[in-house]
């Protein structure tokens, strides 16, 4: 996502909102999402991306 280049905080907020939407969708379908896995997929890599 080139529009977030240099704006890691904005990207984190966007991804967190996307994760919440995915969780809501899963519950809406009667599923029980694996929350730790979803966190890893959506947000877990952010701290690694900020390291040099």
CSV table of N, CA and C in Angstrom, one decimal:
chain,number,residue,atom,x,y,z
A,1,UNK,N,0.8,-1.2,0.0
A,1,UNK,CA,0.0,0.0,0.0
A,1,UNK,C,0.9,1.2,0.0
A,2,UNK,N,1.1,1.7,-1.1
A,2,UNK,CA,2.0,2.9,-1.3
A,2,UNK,C,1.5,4.1,-0.6
A,3,UNK,N,0.2,4.3,-0.5
A,3,UNK,CA,-0.4,5.5,0.1
A,3,UNK,C,-0.1,5.6,1.6
A,4,UNK,N,0.4,4.5,2.2
A,4,UNK,CA,0.8,4.6,3.6
A,4,UNK,C,2.3,4.7,3.8
A,5,UNK,N,3.0,4.8,2.7
A,5,UNK,CA,4.5,4.8,2.9
A,5,UNK,C,4.9,6.0,3.7
A,6,UNK,N,5.7,5.7,4.8
A,6,UNK,CA,6.1,6.8,5.7
A,6,UNK,C,5.1,7.2,6.7
A,7,UNK,N,3.9,6.5,6.7
A,7,UNK,CA,2.8,6.8,7.7
A,7,UNK,C,2.4,5.5,8.4
A,8,UNK,N,3.4,5.0,9.2
A,8,UNK,CA,3.1,3.7,9.8
A,8,UNK,C,2.0,3.7,10.8
A,9,UNK,N,1.8,4.9,11.5
A,9,UNK,CA,0.7,5.0,12.5
A,9,UNK,C,-0.6,4.9,11.7
A,10,UNK,N,-0.8,5.6,10.7
A,10,UNK,CA,-2.0,5.6,9.9
A,10,UNK,C,-2.3,4.2,9.3
A,11,UNK,N,-1.2,3.5,8.9
A,11,UNK,CA,-1.3,2.1,8.4
A,11,UNK,C,-1.8,1.2,9.5
A,12,UNK,N,-1.3,1.4,10.8
A,12,UNK,CA,-1.7,0.6,11.9
A,12,UNK,C,-3.1,0.8,12.2
A,13,UNK,N,-3.6,2.0,12.2
A,13,UNK,CA,-5.0,2.3,12.4
A,13,UNK,C,-5.9,1.6,11.3
A,14,UNK,N,-5.5,1.7,10.1
A,14,UNK,CA,-6.2,1.1,9.0
A,14,UNK,C,-6.3,-0.4,9.1
A,15,UNK,N,-5.2,-1.0,9.4
A,15,UNK,CA,-5.2,-2.4,9.6
A,15,UNK,C,-6.0,-2.9,10.8
A,16,UNK,N,-5.9,-2.1,11.9
A,16,UNK,CA,-6.7,-2.5,13.1
A,16,UNK,C,-8.2,-2.4,12.7
A,17,UNK,N,-8.6,-1.4,12.0
A,17,UNK,CA,-10.0,-1.2,11.6
A,17,UNK,C,-10.4,-2.4,10.7
A,18,UNK,N,-9.5,-2.8,9.8
A,18,UNK,CA,-9.8,-3.9,8.9
A,18,UNK,C,-9.9,-5.2,9.6
A,19,UNK,N,-9.1,-5.4,10.7
A,19,UNK,CA,-9.2,-6.6,11.5
A,19,UNK,C,-10.5,-6.6,12.2
A,20,UNK,N,-10.9,-5.5,12.8
A,20,UNK,CA,-12.2,-5.4,13.5
A,20,UNK,C,-13.3,-5.8,12.5
A,21,UNK,N,-13.3,-5.3,11.3
A,21,UNK,CA,-14.3,-5.6,10.3
A,21,UNK,C,-14.3,-7.1,10.0
A,22,UNK,N,-13.2,-7.7,9.9
A,22,UNK,CA,-13.1,-9.1,9.6
A,22,UNK,C,-13.6,-9.9,10.8
A,23,UNK,N,-13.4,-9.5,12.0
A,23,UNK,CA,-13.9,-10.2,13.2
A,23,UNK,C,-15.4,-10.1,13.2
A,24,UNK,N,-15.9,-8.9,12.9
A,24,UNK,CA,-17.4,-8.7,12.9
A,24,UNK,C,-18.0,-9.5,11.8
A,25,UNK,N,-17.4,-9.6,10.7
A,25,UNK,CA,-17.9,-10.4,9.6
A,25,UNK,C,-17.9,-11.9,10.0
A,26,UNK,N,-16.9,-12.4,10.6
A,26,UNK,CA,-16.8,-13.8,11.1
A,26,UNK,C,-18.0,-14.1,12.0
A,27,UNK,N,-18.1,-13.2,13.0
A,27,UNK,CA,-19.2,-13.4,14.0
A,27,UNK,C,-20.6,-13.3,13.3
A,28,UNK,N,-20.7,-12.5,12.3
A,28,UNK,CA,-22.0,-12.3,11.6
A,28,UNK,C,-22.3,-13.6,10.8
A,29,UNK,N,-21.3,-14.4,10.4
A,29,UNK,CA,-21.5,-15.6,9.7
A,29,UNK,C,-21.6,-16.8,10.7
A,30,UNK,N,-21.6,-16.5,12.0
A,30,UNK,CA,-21.8,-17.6,13.0
A,30,UNK,C,-20.5,-18.3,13.3
A,31,UNK,N,-19.3,-17.7,12.9
A,31,UNK,CA,-18.0,-18.3,13.1
A,31,UNK,C,-17.4,-17.8,14.4
A,32,UNK,N,-16.5,-18.5,14.9
A,32,UNK,CA,-15.7,-18.0,16.1
A,32,UNK,C,-14.3,-17.8,15.6
A,33,UNK,N,-13.9,-16.5,15.3
A,33,UNK,CA,-12.6,-16.3,14.8
A,33,UNK,C,-11.5,-16.5,15.8
A,34,UNK,N,-10.4,-17.0,15.3
A,34,UNK,CA,-9.2,-17.2,16.2
A,34,UNK,C,-8.5,-15.8,16.3
A,35,UNK,N,-8.8,-15.1,17.4
A,35,UNK,CA,-8.4,-13.7,17.6
A,35,UNK,C,-6.8,-13.6,17.6
A,36,UNK,N,-6.1,-14.4,18.3
A,36,UNK,CA,-4.6,-14.3,18.2
A,36,UNK,C,-4.1,-14.5,16.8
A,37,UNK,N,-4.6,-15.4,16.1
A,37,UNK,CA,-4.2,-15.6,14.7
A,37,UNK,C,-4.5,-14.3,13.8
A,38,UNK,N,-5.7,-13.8,14.0
A,38,UNK,CA,-6.1,-12.6,13.3
A,38,UNK,C,-5.2,-11.4,13.6
A,39,UNK,N,-4.9,-11.3,14.9
A,39,UNK,CA,-3.9,-10.2,15.3
A,39,UNK,C,-2.6,-10.4,14.6
A,40,UNK,N,-2.1,-11.6,14.6
A,40,UNK,CA,-0.8,-11.8,13.9
A,40,UNK,C,-0.9,-11.5,12.5
A,41,UNK,N,-2.0,-11.9,11.8
A,41,UNK,CA,-2.1,-11.7,10.4
A,41,UNK,C,-2.2,-10.2,10.0
A,42,UNK,N,-3.0,-9.4,10.8
A,42,UNK,CA,-3.3,-8.0,10.5
A,42,UNK,C,-2.2,-7.1,11.1
A,43,UNK,N,-1.8,-7.4,12.3
A,43,UNK,CA,-1.0,-6.4,13.0
A,43,UNK,C,0.4,-6.9,13.5
A,44,UNK,N,0.5,-8.2,13.6
A,44,UNK,CA,1.7,-8.8,14.2
A,44,UNK,C,3.0,-8.4,13.6
A,45,UNK,N,3.0,-8.1,12.3
A,45,UNK,CA,4.3,-7.8,11.6
A,45,UNK,C,4.7,-6.3,11.7
A,46,UNK,N,3.8,-5.4,12.2
A,46,UNK,CA,4.1,-4.0,12.2
A,46,UNK,C,5.3,-3.7,13.0
A,47,UNK,N,5.5,-4.3,14.2
A,47,UNK,CA,6.7,-4.0,15.0
A,47,UNK,C,8.0,-4.5,14.3
A,48,UNK,N,7.9,-5.6,13.5
A,48,UNK,CA,9.0,-6.0,12.8
A,48,UNK,C,9.4,-5.1,11.6
A,49,UNK,N,8.3,-4.5,11.0
A,49,UNK,CA,8.5,-3.6,9.9
A,49,UNK,C,9.2,-2.3,10.3
A,50,UNK,N,9.1,-1.9,11.5
A,50,UNK,CA,9.7,-0.6,12.0
A,50,UNK,C,11.2,-0.8,12.4
A,51,UNK,N,11.6,-2.1,12.5
A,51,UNK,CA,13.0,-2.3,12.9
A,51,UNK,C,13.9,-2.1,11.6
A,52,UNK,N,15.1,-1.7,11.9
A,52,UNK,CA,16.0,-1.5,10.8
A,52,UNK,C,16.8,-2.8,10.5
